[in-house]
PDB file of C-alpha atoms in Angstrom:
ATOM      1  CA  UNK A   5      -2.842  27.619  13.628  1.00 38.00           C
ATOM      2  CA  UNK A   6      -3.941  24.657  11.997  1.00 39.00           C
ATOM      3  CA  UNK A   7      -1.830  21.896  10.732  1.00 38.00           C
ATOM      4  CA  UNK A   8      -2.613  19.854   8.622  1.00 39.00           C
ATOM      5  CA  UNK A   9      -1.017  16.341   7.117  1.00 41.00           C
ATOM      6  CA  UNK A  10       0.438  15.988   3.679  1.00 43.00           C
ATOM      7  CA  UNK A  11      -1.208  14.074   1.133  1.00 48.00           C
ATOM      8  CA  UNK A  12       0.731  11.256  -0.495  1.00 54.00           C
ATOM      9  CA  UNK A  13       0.246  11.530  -4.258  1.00 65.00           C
ATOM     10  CA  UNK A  14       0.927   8.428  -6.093  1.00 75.00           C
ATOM     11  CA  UNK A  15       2.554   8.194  -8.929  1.00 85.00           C
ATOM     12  CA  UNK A  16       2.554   5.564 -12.019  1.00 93.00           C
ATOM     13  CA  UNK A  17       5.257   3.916 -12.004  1.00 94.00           C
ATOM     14  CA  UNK A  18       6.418   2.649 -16.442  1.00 94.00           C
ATOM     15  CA  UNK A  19       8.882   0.841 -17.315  1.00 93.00           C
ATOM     16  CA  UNK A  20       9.000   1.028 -21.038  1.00 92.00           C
ATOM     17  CA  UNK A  21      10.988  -2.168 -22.795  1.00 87.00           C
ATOM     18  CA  UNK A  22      11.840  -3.334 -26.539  1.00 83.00           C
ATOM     19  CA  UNK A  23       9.338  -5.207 -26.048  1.00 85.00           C
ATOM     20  CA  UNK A  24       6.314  -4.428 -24.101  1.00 89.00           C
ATOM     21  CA  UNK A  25       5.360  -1.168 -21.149  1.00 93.00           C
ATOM     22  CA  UNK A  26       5.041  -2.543 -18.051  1.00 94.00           C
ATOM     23  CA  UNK A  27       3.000  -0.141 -15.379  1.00 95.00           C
ATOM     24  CA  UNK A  28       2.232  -0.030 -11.512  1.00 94.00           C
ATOM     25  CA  UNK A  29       0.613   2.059  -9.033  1.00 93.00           C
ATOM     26  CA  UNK A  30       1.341   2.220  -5.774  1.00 88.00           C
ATOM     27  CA  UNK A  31      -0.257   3.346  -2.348  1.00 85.00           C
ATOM     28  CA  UNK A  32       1.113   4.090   1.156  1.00 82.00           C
ATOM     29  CA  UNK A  33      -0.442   3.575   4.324  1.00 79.00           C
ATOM     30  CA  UNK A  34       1.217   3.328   7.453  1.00 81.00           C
ATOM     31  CA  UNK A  35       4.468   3.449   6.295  1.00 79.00           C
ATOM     32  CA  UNK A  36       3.678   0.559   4.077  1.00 82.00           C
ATOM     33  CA  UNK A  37       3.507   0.014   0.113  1.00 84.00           C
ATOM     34  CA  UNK A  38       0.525  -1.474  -1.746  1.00 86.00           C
ATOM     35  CA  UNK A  39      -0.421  -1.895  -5.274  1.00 90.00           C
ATOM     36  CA  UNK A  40      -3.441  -0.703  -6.588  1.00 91.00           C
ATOM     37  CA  UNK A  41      -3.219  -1.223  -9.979  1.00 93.00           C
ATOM     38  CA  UNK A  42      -0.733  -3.334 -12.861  1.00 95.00           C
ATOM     39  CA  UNK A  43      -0.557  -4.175 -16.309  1.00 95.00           C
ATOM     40  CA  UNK A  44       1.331  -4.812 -19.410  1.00 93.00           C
ATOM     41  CA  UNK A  45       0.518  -4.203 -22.618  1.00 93.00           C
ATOM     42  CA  UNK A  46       3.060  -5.185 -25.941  1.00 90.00           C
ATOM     43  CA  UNK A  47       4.481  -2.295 -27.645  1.00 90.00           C
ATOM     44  CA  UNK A  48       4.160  -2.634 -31.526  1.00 88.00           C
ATOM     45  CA  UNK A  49       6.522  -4.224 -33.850  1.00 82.00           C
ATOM     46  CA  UNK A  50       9.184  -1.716 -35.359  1.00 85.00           C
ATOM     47  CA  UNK A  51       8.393   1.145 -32.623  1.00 89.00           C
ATOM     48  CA  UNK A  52      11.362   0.348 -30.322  1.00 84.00           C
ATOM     49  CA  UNK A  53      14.823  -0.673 -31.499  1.00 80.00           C
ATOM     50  CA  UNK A  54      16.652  -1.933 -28.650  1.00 73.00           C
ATOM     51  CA  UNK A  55      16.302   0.518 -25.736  1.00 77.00           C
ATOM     52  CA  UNK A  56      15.227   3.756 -28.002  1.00 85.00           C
ATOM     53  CA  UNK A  57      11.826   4.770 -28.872  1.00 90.00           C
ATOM     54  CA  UNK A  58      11.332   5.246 -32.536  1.00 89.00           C
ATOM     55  CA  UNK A  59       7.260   5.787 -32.757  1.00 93.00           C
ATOM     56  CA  UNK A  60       6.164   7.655 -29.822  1.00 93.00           C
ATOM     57  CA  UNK A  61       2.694   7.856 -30.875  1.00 94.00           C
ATOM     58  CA  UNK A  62       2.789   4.299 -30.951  1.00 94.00           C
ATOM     59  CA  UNK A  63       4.000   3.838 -27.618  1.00 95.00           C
ATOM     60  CA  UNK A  64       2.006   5.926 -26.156  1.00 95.00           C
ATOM     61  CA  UNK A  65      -0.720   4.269 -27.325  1.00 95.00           C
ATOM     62  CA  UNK A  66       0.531   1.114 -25.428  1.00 95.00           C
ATOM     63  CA  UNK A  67       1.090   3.156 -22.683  1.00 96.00           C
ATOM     64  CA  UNK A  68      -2.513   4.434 -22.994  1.00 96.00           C
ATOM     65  CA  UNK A  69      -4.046   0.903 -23.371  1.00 96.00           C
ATOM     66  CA  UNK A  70      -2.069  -0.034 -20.309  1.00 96.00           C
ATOM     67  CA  UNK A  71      -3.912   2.518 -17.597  1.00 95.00           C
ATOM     68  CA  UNK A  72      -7.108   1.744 -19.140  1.00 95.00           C
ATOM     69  CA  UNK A  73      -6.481  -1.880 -18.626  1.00 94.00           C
ATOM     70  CA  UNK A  74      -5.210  -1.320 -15.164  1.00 93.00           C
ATOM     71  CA  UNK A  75      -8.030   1.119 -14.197  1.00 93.00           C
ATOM     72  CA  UNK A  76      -5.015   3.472 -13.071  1.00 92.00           C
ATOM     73  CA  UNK A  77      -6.012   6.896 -11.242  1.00 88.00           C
ATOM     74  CA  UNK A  78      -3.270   8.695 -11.222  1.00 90.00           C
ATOM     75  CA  UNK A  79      -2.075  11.182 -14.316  1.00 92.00           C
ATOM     76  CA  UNK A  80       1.661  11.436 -12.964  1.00 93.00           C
ATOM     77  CA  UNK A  81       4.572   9.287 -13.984  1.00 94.00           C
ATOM     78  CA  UNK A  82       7.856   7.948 -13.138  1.00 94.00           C
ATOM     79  CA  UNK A  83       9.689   6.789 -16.133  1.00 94.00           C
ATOM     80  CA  UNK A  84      14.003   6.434 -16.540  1.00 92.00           C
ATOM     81  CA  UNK A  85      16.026   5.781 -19.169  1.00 90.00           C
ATOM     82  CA  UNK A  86      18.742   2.796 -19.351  1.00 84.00           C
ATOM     83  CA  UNK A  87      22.076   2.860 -17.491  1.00 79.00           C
ATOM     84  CA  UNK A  88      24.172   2.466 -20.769  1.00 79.00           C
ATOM     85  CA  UNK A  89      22.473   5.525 -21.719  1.00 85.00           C
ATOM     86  CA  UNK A  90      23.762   7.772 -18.878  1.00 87.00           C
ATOM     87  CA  UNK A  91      26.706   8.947 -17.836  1.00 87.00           C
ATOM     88  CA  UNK A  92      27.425   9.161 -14.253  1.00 87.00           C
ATOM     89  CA  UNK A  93      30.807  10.618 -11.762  1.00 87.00           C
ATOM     90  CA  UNK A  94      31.628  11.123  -8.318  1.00 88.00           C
ATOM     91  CA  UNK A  95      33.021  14.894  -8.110  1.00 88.00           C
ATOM     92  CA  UNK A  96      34.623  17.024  -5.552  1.00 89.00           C
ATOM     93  CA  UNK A  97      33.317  20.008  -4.803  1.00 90.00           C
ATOM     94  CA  UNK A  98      33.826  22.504  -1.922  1.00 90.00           C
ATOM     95  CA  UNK A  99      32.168  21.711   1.512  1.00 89.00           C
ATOM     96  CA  UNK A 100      31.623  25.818   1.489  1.00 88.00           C
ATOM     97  CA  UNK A 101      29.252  25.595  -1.360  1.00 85.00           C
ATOM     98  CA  UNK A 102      25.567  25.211  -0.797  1.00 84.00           C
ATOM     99  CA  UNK A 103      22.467  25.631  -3.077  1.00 86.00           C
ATOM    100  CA  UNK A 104      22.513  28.008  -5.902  1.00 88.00           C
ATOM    101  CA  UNK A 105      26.092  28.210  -5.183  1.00 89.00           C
ATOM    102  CA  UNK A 106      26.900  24.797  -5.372  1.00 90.00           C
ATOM    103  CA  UNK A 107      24.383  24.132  -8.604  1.00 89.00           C
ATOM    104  CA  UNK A 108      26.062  26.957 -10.751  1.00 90.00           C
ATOM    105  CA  UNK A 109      29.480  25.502  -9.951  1.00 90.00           C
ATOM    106  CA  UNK A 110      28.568  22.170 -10.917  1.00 88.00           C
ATOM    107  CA  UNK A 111      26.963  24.061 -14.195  1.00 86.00           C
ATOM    108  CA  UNK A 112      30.681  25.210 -14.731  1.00 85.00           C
ATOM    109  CA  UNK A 113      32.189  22.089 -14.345  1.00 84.00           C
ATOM    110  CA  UNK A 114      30.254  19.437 -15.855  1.00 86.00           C
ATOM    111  CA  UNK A 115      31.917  19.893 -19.416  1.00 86.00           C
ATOM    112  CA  UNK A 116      34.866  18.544 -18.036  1.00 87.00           C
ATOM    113  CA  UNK A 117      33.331  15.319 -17.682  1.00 87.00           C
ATOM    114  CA  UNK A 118      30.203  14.957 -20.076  1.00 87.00           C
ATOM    115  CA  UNK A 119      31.904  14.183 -24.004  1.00 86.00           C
ATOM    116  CA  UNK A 120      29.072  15.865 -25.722  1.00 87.00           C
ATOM    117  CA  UNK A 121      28.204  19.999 -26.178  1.00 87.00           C
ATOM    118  CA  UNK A 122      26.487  20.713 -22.869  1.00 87.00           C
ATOM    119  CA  UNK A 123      23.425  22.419 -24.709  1.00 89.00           C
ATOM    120  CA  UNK A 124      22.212  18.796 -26.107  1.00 92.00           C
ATOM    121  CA  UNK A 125      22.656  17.415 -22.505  1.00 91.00           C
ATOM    122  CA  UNK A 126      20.226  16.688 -19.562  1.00 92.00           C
ATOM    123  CA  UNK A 127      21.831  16.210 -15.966  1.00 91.00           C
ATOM    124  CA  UNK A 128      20.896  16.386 -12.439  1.00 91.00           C
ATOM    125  CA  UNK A 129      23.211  15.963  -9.395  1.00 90.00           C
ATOM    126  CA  UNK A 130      23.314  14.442  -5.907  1.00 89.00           C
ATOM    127  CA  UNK A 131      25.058  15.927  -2.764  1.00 89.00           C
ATOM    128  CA  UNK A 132      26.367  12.256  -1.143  1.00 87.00           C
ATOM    129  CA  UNK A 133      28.137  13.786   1.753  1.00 88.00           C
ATOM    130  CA  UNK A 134      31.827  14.230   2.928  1.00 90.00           C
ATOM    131  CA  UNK A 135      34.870  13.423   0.834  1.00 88.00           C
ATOM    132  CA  UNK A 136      36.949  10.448   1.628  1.00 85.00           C
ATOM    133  CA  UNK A 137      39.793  12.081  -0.190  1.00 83.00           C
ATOM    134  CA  UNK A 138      39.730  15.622   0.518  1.00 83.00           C
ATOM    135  CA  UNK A 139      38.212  16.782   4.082  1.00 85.00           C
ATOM    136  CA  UNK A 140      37.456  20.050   2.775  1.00 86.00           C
ATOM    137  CA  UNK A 141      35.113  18.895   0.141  1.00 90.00           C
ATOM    138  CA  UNK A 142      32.457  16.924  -0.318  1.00 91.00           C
ATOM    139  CA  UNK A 143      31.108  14.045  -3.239  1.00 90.00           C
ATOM    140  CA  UNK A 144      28.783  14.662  -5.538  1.00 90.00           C
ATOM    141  CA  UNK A 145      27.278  12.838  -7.713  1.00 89.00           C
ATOM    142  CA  UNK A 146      26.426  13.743 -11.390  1.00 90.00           C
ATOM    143  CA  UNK A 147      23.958  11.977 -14.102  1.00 91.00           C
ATOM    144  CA  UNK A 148      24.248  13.428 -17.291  1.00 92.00           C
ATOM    145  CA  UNK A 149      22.315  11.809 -20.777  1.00 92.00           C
ATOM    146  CA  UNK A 150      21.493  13.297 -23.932  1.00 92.00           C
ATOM    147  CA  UNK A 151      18.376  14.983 -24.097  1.00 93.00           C
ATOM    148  CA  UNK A 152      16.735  13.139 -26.856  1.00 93.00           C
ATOM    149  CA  UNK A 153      17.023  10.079 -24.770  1.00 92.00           C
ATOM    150  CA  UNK A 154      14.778  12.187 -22.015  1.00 93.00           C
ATOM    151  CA  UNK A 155      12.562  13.691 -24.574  1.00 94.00           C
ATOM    152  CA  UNK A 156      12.285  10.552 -26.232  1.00 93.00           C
ATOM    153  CA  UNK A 157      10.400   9.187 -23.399  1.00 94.00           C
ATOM    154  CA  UNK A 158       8.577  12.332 -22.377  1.00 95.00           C
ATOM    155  CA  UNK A 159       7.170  12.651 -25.684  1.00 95.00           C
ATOM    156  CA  UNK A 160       5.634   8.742 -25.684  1.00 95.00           C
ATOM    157  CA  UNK A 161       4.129   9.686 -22.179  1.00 96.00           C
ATOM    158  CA  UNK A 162       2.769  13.011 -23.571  1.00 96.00           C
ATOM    159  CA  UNK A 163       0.632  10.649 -26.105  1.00 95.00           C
ATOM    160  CA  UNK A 164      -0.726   8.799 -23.808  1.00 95.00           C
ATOM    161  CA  UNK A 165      -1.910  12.125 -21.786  1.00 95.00           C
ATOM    162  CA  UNK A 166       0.427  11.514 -18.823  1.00 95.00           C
ATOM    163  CA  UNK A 167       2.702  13.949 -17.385  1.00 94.00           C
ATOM    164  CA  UNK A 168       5.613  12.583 -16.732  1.00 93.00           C
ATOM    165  CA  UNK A 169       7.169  14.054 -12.917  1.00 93.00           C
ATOM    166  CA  UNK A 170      10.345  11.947 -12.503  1.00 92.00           C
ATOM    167  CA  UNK A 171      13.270  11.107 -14.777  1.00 93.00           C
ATOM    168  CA  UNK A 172      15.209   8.095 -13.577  1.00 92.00           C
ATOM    169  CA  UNK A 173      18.429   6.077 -13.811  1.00 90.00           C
ATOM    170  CA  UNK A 174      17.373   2.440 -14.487  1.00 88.00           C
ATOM    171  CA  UNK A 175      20.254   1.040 -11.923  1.00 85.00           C
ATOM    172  CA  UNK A 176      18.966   3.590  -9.690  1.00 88.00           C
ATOM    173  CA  UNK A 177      16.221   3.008  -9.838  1.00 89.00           C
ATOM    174  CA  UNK A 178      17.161  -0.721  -8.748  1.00 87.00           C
ATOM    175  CA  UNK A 179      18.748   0.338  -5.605  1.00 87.00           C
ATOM    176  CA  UNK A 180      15.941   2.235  -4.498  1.00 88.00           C
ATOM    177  CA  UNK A 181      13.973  -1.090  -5.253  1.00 89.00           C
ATOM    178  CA  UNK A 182      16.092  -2.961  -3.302  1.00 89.00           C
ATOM    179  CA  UNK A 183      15.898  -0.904  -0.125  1.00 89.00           C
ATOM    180  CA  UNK A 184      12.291  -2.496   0.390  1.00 87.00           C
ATOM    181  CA  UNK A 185      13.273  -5.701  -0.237  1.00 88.00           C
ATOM    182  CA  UNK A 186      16.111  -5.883   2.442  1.00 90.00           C
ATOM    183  CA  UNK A 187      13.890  -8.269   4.988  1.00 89.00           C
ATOM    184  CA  UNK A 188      14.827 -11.126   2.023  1.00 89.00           C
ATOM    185  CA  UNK A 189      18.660 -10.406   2.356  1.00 89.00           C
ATOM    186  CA  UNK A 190      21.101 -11.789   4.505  1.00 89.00           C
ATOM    187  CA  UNK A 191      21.656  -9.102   7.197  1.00 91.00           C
ATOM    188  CA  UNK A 192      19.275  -6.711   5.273  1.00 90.00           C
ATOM    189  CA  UNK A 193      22.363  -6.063   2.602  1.00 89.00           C
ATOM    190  CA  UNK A 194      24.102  -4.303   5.195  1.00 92.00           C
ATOM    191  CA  UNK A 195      28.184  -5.461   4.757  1.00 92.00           C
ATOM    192  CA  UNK A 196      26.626  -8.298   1.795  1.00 91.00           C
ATOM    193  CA  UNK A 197      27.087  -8.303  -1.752  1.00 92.00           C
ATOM    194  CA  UNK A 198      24.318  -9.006  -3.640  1.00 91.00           C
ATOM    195  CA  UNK A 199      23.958  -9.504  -7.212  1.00 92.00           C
ATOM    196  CA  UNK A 200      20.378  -8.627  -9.339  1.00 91.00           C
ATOM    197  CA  UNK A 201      19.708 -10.170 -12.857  1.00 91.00           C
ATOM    198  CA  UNK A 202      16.762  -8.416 -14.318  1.00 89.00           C
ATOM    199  CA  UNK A 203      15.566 -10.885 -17.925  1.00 87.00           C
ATOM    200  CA  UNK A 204      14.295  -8.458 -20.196  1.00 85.00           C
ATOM    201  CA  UNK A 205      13.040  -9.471 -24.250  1.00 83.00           C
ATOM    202  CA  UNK A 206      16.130  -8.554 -25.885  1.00 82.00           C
ATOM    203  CA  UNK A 207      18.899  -8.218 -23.010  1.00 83.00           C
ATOM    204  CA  UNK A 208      19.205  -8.667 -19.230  1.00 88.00           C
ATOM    205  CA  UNK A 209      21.113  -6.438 -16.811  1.00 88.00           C
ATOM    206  CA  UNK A 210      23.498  -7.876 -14.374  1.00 91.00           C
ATOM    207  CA  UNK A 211      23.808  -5.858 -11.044  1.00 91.00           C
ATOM    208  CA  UNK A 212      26.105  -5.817  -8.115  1.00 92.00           C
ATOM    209  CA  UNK A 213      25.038  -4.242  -5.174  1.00 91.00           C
ATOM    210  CA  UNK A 214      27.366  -3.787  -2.074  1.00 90.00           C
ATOM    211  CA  UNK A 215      25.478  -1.992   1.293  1.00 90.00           C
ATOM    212  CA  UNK A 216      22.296  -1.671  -1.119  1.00 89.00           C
ATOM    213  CA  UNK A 217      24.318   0.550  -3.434  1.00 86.00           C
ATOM    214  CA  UNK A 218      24.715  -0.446  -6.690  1.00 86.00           C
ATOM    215  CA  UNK A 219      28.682  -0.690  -7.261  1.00 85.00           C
ATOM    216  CA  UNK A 220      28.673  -2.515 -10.945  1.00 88.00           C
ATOM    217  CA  UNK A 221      26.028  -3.147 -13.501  1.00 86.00           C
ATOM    218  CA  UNK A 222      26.486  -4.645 -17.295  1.00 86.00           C
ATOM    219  CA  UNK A 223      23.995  -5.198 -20.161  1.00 85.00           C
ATOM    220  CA  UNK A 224      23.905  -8.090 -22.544  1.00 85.00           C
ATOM    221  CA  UNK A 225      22.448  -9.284 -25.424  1.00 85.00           C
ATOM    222  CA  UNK A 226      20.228 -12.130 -24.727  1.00 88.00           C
ATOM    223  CA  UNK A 227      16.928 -12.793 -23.228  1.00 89.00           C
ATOM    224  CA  UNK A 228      13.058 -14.276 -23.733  1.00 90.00           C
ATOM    225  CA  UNK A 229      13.386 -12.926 -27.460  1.00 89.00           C
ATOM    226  CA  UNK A 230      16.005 -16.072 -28.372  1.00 92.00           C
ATOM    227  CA  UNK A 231      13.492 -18.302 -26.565  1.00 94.00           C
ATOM    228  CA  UNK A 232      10.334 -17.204 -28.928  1.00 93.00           C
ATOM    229  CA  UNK A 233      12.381 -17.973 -32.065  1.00 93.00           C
ATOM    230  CA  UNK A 234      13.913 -21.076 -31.434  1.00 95.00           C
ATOM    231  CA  UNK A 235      10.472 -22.314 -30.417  1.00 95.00           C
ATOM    232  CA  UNK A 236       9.659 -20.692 -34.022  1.00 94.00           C
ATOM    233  CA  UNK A 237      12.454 -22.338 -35.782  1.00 94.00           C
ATOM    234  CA  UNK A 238      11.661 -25.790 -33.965  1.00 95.00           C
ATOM    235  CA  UNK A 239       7.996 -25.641 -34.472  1.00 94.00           C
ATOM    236  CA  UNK A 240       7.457 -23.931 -37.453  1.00 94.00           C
ATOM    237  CA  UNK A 241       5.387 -21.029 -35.978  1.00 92.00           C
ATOM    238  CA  UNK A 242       5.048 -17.109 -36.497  1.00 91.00           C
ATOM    239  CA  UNK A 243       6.738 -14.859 -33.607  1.00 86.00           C
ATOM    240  CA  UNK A 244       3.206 -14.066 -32.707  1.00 85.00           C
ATOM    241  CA  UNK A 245       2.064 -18.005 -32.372  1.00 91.00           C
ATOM    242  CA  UNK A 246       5.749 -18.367 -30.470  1.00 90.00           C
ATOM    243  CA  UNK A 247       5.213 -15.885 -28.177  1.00 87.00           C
ATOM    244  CA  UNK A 248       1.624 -16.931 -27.152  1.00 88.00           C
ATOM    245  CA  UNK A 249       3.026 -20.635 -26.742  1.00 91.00           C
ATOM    246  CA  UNK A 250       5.809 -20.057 -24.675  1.00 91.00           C
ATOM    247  CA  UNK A 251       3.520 -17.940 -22.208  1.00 87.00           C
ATOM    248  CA  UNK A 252       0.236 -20.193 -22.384  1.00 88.00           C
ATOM    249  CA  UNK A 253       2.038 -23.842 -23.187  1.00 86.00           C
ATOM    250  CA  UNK A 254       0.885 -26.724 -25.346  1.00 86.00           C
ATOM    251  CA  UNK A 255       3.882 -27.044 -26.931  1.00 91.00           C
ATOM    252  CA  UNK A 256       5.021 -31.018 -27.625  1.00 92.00           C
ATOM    253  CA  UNK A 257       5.914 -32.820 -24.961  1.00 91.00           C
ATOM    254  CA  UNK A 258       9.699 -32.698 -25.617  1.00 93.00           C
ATOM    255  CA  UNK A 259       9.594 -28.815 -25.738  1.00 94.00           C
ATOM    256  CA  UNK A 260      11.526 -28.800 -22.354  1.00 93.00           C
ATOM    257  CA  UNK A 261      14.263 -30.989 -23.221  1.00 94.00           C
ATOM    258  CA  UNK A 262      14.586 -30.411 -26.397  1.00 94.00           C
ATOM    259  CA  UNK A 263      14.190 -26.531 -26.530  1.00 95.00           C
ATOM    260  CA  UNK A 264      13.328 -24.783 -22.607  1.00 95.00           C
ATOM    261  CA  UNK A 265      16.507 -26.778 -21.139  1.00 96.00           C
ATOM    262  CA  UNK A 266      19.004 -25.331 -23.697  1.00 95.00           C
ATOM    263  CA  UNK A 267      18.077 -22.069 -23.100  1.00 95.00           C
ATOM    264  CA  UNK A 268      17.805 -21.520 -19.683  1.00 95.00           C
ATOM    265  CA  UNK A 269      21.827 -23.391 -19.813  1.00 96.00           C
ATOM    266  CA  UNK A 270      22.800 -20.490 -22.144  1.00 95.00           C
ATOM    267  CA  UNK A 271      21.463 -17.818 -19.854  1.00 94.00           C
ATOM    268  CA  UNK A 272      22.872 -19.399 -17.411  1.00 95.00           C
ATOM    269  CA  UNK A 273      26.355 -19.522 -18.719  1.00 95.00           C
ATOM    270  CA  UNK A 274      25.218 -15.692 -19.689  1.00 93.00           C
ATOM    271  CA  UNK A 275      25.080 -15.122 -15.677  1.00 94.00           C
ATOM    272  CA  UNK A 276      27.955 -16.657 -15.188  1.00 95.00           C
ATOM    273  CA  UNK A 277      29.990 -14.933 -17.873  1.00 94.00           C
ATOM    274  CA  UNK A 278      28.597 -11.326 -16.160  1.00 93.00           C
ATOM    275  CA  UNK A 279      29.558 -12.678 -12.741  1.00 94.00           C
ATOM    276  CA  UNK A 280      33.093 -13.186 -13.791  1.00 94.00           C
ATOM    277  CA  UNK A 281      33.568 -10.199 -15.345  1.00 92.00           C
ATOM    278  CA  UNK A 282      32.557  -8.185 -11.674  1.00 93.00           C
ATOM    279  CA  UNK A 283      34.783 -10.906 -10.060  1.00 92.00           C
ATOM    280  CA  UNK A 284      38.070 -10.193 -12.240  1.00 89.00           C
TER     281      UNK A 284
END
């Protein structure tokens, strides 16, 4: 009988943002990550409004100038949707139940704790092992979002001729992250508490993560987006002219103090506002 090895089959990883879609692709060889390809490519103006996906032609298109760019092999995605988005409980269930068994109970249940009609829903669910509370059961874990949001996504992948393969959870997404990044923690994150900020265009997500798991998370409102107009407003230039300046300088010499330094103290204070809020 001959055996033979699996075949790893990457996958694109897309992260799509008010702002821009931001794509990797990944290898593994000996147990080890590497990328093979990266890019970004701006999404148009008026196609995204805040975290939803209004033109999904026009995304895709991004999307699609974005593997050409990178030179991308693979047809096969991973995208998720945002954390605010989902909806997500630890449930008891019976330690009896397994498979089908377990999946058609949850099927019952999950109306009990998803506030919309279950037939405009999407959810998925996680066995996470024994219960702390109740030694005859076990904790599950259930994700639940509206199905536009997934279809919303889907359908901008579609147009760029991708399939997409895996629906994520943004924070989840994080933690898995994280999990290769433990050699830069303080005992690898094991018994630490350790906190992610993640500076998007129009907001930036604060996360907590205790053991690697991510235990808090909160959005806000603020991010590179405030930084492109004031240098507008200061300047006198179009968003476009902005946004090129701040990435590729030659901005007057007191665009730092006068401009840079202001903002990074307000997303500071931002950081620190988020970090109270897990603290109290």
């Amino acid at each position: 009988m001959l055996s033979f090895a699996r075949r790893y089959r990457p996958l694109l990883g897309l992260d799509i943002t008010s702002s821009s879609v931001k794509l990797i692709e990944l290898s593994m060889a000996g147990g080890q990550y590497r990328v093979e390809s990266y890019a970004a490519e701006p999404v148009p103006a008026n196609s995204m409004t805040e975290k939803t996906i209004v033109d999904a032609e026009a995304v895709g298109e991004a999307i699609r100038r974005a593997v050409k760019r990178s030179g991308a092999k693979s047809k096969e995605v991973a995208i998720a949707i945002s954390g605010d988005a989902a909806i997500t409980k630890v449930i008891q269930m019976p330690r009896n139940l397994r498979g089908a068994d377990l999946e058609a109970q949850i099927e019952l249940q999950a109306d009990q704790y998803v506030p919309f009609p279950m037939d405009e829903v999407s959810y998925d669910f996680e066995v996470l092992g024994p219960s702390e509370k109740d030694n005859d059961s076990i904790d599950v874990l259930l994700v639940a979002t509206r199905t536009e949001n997934v279809d919303q996504r889907k359908a901008a992948v579609a147009a760029a001729a991708l399939t997409p393969k895996i629906v994520d959870v943004e924070a989840f997404a994080l933690e898995n992250a994280c999990r290769l990044m433990t050699h830069q923690m303080p005992d690898g994150g094991i018994d630490r508490v350790v906190s992610v900020v993640d500076f998007g265009a129009s907001s930036t997500t604060f996360s907590v993560l205790r053991n690697l798991k991510v235990i808090y998370t909160r959005d806000f409102s603020f991010g590179g987006q405030q930084l492109t107009e004031e240098i507008m407003r200061t300047y006198g230039l179009s968003m476009e002219e902005a946004g090129r300046a701040k990435k590729e300088g030659g901005l007057p010499g007191n665009y730092q103090a006068e401009v840079l330094d202001p903002f990074i103290d307000d997303m500071t204070q931002q950081v620190s506002r988020s970090l109270q809020f897990y603290l109290a």
